[in-house]
PDB file of C-alpha atoms in Angstrom:
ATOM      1  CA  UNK U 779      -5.899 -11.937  10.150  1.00  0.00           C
ATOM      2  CA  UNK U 780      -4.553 -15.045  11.376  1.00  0.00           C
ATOM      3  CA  UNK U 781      -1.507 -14.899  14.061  1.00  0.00           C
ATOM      4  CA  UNK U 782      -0.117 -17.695  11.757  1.00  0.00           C
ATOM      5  CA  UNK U 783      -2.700 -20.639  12.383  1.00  0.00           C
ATOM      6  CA  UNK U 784      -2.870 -20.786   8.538  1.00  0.00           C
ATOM      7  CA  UNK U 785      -4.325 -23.911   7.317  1.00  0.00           C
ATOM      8  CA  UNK U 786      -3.305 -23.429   3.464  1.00  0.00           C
ATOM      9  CA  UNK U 787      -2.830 -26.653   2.309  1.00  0.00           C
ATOM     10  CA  UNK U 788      -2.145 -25.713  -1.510  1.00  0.00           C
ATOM     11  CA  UNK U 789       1.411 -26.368  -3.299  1.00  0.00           C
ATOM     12  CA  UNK U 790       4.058 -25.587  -0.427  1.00  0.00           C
ATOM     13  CA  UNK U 791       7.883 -25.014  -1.396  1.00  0.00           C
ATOM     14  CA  UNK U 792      10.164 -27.844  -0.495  1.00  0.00           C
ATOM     15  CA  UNK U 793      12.577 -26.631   2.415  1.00  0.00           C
ATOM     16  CA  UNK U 794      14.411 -27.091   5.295  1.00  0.00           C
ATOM     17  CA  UNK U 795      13.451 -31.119   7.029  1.00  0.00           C
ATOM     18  CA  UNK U 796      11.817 -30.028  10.595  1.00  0.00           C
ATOM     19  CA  UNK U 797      11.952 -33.436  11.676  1.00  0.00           C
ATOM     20  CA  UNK U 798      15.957 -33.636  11.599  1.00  0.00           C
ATOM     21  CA  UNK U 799      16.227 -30.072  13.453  1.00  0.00           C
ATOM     22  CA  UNK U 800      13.896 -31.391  16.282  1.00  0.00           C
ATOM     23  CA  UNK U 801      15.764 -34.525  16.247  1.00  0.00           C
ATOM     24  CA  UNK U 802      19.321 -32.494  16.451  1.00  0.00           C
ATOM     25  CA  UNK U 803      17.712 -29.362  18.746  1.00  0.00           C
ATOM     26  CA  UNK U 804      18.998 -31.435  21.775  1.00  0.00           C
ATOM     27  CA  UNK U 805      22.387 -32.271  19.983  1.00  0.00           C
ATOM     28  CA  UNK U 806      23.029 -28.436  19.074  1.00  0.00           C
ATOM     29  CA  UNK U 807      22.036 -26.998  22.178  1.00  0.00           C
ATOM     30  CA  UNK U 808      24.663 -29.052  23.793  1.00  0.00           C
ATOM     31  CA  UNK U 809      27.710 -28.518  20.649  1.00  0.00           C
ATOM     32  CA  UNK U 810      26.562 -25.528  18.908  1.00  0.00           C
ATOM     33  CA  UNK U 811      24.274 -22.839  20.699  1.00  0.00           C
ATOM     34  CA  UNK U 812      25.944 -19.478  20.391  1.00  0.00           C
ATOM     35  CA  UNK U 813      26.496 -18.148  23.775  1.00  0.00           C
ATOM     36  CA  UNK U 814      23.647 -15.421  23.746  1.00  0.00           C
ATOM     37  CA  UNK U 815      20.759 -14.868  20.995  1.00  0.00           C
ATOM     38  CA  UNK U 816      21.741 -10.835  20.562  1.00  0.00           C
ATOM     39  CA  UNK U 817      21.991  -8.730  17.628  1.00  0.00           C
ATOM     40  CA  UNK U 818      25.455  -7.394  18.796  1.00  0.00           C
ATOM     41  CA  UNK U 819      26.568 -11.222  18.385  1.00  0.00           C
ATOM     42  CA  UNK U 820      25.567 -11.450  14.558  1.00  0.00           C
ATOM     43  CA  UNK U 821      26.797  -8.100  13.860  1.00  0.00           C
ATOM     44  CA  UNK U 822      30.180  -7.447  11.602  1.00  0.00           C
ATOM     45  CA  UNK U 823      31.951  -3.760  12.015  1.00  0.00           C
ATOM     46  CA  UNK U 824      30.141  -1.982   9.679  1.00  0.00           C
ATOM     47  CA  UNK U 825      26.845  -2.841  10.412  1.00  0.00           C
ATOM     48  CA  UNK U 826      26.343  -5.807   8.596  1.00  0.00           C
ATOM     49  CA  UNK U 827      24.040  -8.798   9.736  1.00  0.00           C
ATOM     50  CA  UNK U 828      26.095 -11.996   9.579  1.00  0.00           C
ATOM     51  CA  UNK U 829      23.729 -14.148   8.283  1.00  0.00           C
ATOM     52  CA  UNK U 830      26.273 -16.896   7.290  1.00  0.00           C
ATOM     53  CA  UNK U 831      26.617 -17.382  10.731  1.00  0.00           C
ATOM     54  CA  UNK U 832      23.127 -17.009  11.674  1.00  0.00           C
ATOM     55  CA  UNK U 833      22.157 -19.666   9.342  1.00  0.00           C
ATOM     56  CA  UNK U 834      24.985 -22.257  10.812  1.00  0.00           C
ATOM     57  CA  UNK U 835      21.730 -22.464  14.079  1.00  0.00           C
ATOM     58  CA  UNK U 836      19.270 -22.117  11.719  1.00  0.00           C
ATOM     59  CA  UNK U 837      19.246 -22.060   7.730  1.00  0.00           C
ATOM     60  CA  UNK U 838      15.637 -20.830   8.016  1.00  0.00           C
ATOM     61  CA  UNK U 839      16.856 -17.509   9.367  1.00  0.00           C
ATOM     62  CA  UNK U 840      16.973 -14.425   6.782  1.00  0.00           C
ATOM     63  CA  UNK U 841      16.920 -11.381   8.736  1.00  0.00           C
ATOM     64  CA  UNK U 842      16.792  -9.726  11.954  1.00  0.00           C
ATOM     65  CA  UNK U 843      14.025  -7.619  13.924  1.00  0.00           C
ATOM     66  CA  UNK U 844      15.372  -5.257  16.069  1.00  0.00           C
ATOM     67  CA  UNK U 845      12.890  -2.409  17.536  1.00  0.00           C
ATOM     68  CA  UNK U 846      15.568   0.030  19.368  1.00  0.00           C
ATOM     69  CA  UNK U 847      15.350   0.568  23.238  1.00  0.00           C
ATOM     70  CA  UNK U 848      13.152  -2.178  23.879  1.00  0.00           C
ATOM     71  CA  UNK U 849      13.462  -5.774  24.673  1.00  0.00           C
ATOM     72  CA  UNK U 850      12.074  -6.839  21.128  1.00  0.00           C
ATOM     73  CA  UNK U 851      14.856  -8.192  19.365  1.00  0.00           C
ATOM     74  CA  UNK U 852      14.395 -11.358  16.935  1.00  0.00           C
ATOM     75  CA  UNK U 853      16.336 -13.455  14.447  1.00  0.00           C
ATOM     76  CA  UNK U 854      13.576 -13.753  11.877  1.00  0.00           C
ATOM     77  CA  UNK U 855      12.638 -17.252  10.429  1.00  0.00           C
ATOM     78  CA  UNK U 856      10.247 -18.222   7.579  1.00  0.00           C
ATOM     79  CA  UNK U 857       9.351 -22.044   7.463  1.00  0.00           C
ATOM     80  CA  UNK U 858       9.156 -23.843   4.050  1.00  0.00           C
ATOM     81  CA  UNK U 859       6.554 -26.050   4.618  1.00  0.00           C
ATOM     82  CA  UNK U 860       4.967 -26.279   8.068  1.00  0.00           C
ATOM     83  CA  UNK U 861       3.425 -23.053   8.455  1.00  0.00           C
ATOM     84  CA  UNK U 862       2.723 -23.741  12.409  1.00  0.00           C
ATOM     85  CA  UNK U 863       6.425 -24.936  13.002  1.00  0.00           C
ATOM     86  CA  UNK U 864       7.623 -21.652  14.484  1.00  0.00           C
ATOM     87  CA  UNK U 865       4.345 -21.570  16.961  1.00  0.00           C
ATOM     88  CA  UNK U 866       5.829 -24.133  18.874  1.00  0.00           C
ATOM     89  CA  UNK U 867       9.628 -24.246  18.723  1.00  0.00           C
ATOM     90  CA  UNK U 868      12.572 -22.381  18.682  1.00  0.00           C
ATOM     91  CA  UNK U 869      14.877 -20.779  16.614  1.00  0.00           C
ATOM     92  CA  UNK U 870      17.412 -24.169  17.424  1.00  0.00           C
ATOM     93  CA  UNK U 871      14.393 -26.520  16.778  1.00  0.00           C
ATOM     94  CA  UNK U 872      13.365 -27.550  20.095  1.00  0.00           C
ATOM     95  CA  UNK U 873       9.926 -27.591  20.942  1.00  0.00           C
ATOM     96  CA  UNK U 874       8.473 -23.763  22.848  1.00  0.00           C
ATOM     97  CA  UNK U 875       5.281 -23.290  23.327  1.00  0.00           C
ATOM     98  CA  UNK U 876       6.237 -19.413  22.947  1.00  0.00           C
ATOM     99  CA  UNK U 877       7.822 -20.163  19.159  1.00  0.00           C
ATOM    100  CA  UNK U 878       9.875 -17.495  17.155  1.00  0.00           C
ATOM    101  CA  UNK U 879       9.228 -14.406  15.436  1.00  0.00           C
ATOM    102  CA  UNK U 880       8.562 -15.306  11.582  1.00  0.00           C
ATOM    103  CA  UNK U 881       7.307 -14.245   8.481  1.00  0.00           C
ATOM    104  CA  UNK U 882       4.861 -16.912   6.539  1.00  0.00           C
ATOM    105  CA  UNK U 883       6.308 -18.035   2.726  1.00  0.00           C
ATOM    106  CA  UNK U 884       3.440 -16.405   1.346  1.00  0.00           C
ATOM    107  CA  UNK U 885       6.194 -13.499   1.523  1.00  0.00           C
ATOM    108  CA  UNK U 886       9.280 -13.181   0.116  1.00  0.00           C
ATOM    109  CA  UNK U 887      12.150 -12.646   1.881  1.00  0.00           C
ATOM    110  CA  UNK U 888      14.066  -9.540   0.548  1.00  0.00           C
ATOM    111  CA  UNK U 889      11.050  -7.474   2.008  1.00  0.00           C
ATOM    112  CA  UNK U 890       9.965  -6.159  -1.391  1.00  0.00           C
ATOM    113  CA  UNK U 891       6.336  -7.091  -0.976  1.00  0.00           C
ATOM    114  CA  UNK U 892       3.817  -3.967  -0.642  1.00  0.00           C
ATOM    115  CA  UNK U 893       2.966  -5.887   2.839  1.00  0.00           C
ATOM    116  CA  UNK U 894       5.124  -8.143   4.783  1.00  0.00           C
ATOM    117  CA  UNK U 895       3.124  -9.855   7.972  1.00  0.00           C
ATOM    118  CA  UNK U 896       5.500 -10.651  10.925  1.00  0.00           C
ATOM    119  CA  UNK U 897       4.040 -12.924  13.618  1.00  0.00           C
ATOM    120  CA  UNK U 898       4.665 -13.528  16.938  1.00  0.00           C
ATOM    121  CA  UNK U 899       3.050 -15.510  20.128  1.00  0.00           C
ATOM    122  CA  UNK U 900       1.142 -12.824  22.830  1.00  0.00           C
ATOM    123  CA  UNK U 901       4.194 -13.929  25.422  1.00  0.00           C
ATOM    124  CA  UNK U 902       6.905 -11.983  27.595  1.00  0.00           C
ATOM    125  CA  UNK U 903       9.809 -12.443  25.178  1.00  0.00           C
ATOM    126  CA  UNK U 904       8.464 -12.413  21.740  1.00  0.00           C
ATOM    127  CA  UNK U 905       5.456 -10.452  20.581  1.00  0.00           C
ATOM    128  CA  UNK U 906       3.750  -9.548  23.808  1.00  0.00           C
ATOM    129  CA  UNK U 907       5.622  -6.101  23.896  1.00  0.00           C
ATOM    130  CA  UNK U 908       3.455  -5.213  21.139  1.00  0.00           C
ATOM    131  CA  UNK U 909       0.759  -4.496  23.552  1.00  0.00           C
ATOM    132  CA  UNK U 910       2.930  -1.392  24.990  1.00  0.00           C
ATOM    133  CA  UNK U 911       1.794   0.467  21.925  1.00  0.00           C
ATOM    134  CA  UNK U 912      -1.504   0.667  23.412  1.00  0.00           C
ATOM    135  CA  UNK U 913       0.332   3.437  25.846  1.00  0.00           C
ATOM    136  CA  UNK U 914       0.180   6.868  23.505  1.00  0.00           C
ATOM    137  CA  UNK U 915       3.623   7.717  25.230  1.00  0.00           C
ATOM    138  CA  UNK U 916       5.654   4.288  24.407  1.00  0.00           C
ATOM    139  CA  UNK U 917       3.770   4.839  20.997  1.00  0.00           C
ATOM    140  CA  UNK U 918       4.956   7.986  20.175  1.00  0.00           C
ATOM    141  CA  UNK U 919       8.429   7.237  21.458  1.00  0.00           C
ATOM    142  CA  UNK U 920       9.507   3.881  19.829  1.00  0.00           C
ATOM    143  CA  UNK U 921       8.292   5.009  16.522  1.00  0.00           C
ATOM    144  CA  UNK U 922      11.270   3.359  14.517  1.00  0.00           C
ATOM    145  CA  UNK U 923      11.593  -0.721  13.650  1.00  0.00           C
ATOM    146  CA  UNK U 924      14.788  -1.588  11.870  1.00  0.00           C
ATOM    147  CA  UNK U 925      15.257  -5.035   9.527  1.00  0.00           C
ATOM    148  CA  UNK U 926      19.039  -6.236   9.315  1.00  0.00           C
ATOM    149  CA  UNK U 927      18.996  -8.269   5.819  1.00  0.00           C
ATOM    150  CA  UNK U 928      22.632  -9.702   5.001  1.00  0.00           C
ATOM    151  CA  UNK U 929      23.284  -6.526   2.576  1.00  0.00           C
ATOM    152  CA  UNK U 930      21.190  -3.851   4.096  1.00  0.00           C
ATOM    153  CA  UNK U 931      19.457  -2.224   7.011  1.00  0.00           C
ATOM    154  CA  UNK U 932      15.708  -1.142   6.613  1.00  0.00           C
ATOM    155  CA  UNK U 933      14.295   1.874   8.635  1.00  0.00           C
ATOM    156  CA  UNK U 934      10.136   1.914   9.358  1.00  0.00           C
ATOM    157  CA  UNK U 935       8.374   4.158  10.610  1.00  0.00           C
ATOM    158  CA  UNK U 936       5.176   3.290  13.391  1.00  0.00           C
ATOM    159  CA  UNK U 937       2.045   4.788  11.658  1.00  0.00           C
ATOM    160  CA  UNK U 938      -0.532   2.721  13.049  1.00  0.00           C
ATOM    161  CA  UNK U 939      -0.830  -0.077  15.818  1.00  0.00           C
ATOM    162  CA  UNK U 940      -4.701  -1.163  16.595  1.00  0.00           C
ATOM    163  CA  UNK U 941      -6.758  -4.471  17.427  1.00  0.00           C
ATOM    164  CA  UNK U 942      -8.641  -5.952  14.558  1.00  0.00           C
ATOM    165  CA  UNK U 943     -10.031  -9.350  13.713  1.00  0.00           C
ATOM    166  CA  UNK U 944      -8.636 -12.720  12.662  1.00  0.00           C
ATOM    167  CA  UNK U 945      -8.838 -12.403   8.818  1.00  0.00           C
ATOM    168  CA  UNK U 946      -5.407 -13.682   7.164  1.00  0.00           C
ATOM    169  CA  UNK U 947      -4.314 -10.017   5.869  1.00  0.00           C
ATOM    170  CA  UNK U 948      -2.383 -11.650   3.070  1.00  0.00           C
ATOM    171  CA  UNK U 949      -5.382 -14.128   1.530  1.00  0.00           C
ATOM    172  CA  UNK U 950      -7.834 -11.262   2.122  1.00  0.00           C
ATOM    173  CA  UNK U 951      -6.425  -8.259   0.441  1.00  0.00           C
ATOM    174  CA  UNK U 952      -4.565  -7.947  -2.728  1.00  0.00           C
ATOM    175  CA  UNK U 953      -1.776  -5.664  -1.730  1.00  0.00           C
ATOM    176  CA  UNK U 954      -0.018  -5.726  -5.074  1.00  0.00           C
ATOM    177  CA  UNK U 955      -3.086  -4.527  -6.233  1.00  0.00           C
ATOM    178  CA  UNK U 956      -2.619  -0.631  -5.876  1.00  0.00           C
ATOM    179  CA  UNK U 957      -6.282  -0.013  -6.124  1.00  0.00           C
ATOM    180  CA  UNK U 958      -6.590  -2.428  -3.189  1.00  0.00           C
ATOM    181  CA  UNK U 959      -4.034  -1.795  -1.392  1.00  0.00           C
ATOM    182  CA  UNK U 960      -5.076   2.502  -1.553  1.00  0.00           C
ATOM    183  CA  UNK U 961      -8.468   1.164  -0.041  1.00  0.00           C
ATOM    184  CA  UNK U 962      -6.915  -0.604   2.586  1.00  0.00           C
ATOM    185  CA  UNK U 963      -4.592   2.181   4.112  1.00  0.00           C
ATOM    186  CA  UNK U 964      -7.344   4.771   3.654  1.00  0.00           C
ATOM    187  CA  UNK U 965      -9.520   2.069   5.924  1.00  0.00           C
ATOM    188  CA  UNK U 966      -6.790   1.793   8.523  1.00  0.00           C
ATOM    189  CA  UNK U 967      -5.307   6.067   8.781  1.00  0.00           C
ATOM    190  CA  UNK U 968      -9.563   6.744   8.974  1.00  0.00           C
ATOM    191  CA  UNK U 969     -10.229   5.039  12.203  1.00  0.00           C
ATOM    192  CA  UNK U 970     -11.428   7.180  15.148  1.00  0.00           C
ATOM    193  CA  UNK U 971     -11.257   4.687  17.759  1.00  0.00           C
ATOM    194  CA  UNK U 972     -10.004   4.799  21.350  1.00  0.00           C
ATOM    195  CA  UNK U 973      -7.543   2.200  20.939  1.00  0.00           C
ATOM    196  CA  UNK U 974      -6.341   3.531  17.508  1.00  0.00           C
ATOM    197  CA  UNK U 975      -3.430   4.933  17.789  1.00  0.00           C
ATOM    198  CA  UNK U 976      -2.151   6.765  14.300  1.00  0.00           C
ATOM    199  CA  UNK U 977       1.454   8.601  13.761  1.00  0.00           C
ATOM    200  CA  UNK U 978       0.709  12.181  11.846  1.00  0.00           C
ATOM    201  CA  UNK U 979       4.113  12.385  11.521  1.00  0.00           C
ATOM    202  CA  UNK U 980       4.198   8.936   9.249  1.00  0.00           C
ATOM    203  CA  UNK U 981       3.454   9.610   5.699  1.00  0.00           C
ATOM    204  CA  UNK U 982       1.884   5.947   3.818  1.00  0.00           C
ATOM    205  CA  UNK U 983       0.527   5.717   0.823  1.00  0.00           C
ATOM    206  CA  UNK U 984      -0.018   2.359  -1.707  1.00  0.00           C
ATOM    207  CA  UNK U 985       3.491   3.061  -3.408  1.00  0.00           C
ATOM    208  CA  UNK U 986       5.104   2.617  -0.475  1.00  0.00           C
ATOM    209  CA  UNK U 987       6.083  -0.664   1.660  1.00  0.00           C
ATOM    210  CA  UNK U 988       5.244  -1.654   4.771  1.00  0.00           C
ATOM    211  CA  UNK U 989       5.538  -4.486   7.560  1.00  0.00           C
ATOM    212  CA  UNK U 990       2.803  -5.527   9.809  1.00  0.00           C
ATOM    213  CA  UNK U 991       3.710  -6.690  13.318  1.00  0.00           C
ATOM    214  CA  UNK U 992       1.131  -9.165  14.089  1.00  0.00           C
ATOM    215  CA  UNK U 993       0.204 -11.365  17.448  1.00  0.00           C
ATOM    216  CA  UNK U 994      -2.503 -12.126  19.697  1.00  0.00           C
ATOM    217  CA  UNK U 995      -5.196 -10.441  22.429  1.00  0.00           C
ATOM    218  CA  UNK U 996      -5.344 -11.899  26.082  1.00  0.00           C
ATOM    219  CA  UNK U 997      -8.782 -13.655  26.346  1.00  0.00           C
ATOM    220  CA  UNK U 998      -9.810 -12.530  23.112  1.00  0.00           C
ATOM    221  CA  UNK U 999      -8.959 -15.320  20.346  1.00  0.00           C
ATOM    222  CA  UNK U1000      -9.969 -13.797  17.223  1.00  0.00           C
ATOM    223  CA  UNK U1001      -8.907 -10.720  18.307  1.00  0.00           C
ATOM    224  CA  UNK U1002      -5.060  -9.706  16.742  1.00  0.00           C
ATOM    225  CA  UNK U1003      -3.180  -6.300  17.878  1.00  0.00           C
ATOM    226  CA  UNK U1004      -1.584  -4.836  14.820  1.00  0.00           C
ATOM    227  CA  UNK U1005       1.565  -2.690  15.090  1.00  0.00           C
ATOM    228  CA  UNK U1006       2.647  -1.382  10.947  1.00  0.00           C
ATOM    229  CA  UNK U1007       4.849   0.940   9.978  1.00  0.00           C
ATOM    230  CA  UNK U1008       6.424   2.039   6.658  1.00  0.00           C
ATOM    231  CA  UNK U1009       9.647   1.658   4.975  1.00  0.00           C
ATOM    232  CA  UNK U1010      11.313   5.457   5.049  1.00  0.00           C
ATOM    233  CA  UNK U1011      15.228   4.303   4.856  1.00  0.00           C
ATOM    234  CA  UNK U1012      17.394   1.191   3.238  1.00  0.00           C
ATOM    235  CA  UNK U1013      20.730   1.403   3.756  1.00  0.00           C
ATOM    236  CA  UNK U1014      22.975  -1.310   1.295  1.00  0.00           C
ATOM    237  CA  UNK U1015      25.496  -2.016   4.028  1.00  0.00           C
ATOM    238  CA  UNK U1016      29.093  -3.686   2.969  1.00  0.00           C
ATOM    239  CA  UNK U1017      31.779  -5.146   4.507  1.00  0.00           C
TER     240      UNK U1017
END
């Protein structure tokens, strides 16, 4: 599974122009940037993710990642063309070798898909606190990932987090396939490794939805750590 370095070159949805925003990154920082890049900021009373607002930085933004009582905490993009964009710049559109947390458009965005793939660069301040996972306590104690859509927030459960390879998960496995999908979970919750670490507690089966948390190994390039979990709460939130 690829830490998005997808080379896809098929028909690609027209989008968002990346060459304005890196043109204008400079111009925004200096006019626009919000004074901090926290969840509290883009949050109304009840709970609501102001996306409106969000998307007045960046009208590739369509969610938020928040995993509670840790520094990971991400406006989530997805890029319309340029699959490699968010590798190397920032949620204002200037260039960052450390990029931005983002989903690839092979997903939609309303998290409906039996498997959505989040990536993330192996650095302090984006994906590299994935690697605390490989610590049984921090696993078994920051078990819950929440997703703030603009109508709802979605609760998931930690049931797995593991190394595996480089394959792209979503060209190699069919997960609307529930056949495929059945395999695929049974492959993952039947791993007796050391560095598997699996959450009894976490019920997952192919009816269900999940999110895969996906980045990179330190000296090990086709290595990816994996961190899923499963969808056990939506909340529709309103104004």
């Amino acid at each position: 599974m690829s830490v998005c370095f997808s080379t896809f070159t098929g028909c690609q949805p027209s989008g968002f122009d990346h060459s304005e925003q890196e043109t204008a990154g400079e111009e925004r920082a200096e006019t626009s940037r919000p004074p901090s890049l926290t969840l509290d900021d883009f949050l109304t009373e009840s709970g609501r993710l102001d996306l409106a607002k969000l998307q007045e930085y960046n009208p590739e933004c369509y969610a938020w990642l928040d995993i509670p009582d840790t520094e990971m905490s991400f406006p989530l993009m997805q890029p319309a063309e340029d699959l490699s964009w968010y590798l190397s710049h920032d949620f204002f559109g200037n260039a960052d070798e450390d990029g931005c947390i983002y989903t690839e458009y092979y997903n939609g965005k309303d998290f409906g898909d039996p498997n959505t793939v989040i990536y993330g660069r192996n650095a302090d301040g984006r994906f590299g606190g994935l690697h605390q996972y490989q610590d049984r306590d921090f696993f078994d104690s920051h078990s819950e990932i929440l997703v703030y859509t603009g109508d709802a927030v979605l609760e998931y459960r930690v049931f797995a987090a593991y190394p595996f390879d480089d394959r792209h998960l979503l060209m190699n496995w069919d997960f609307w396939n529930p056949d495929v999908f059945s395999v695929y979970l049974s492959g993952i919750l039947s791993q007796r490794k050391m560095d598997v670490f699996l959450n009894p507690d976490a019920e997952v089966s192919e009816e269900d939805r999940i999110v895969t948390l996906s980045t990179g190994v330190d000296g090990e390039p086709q290595k990816r750590y994996l961190v899923q979990a499963v969808l056990v709460l939506q909340e529709d939130v309103s104004e």
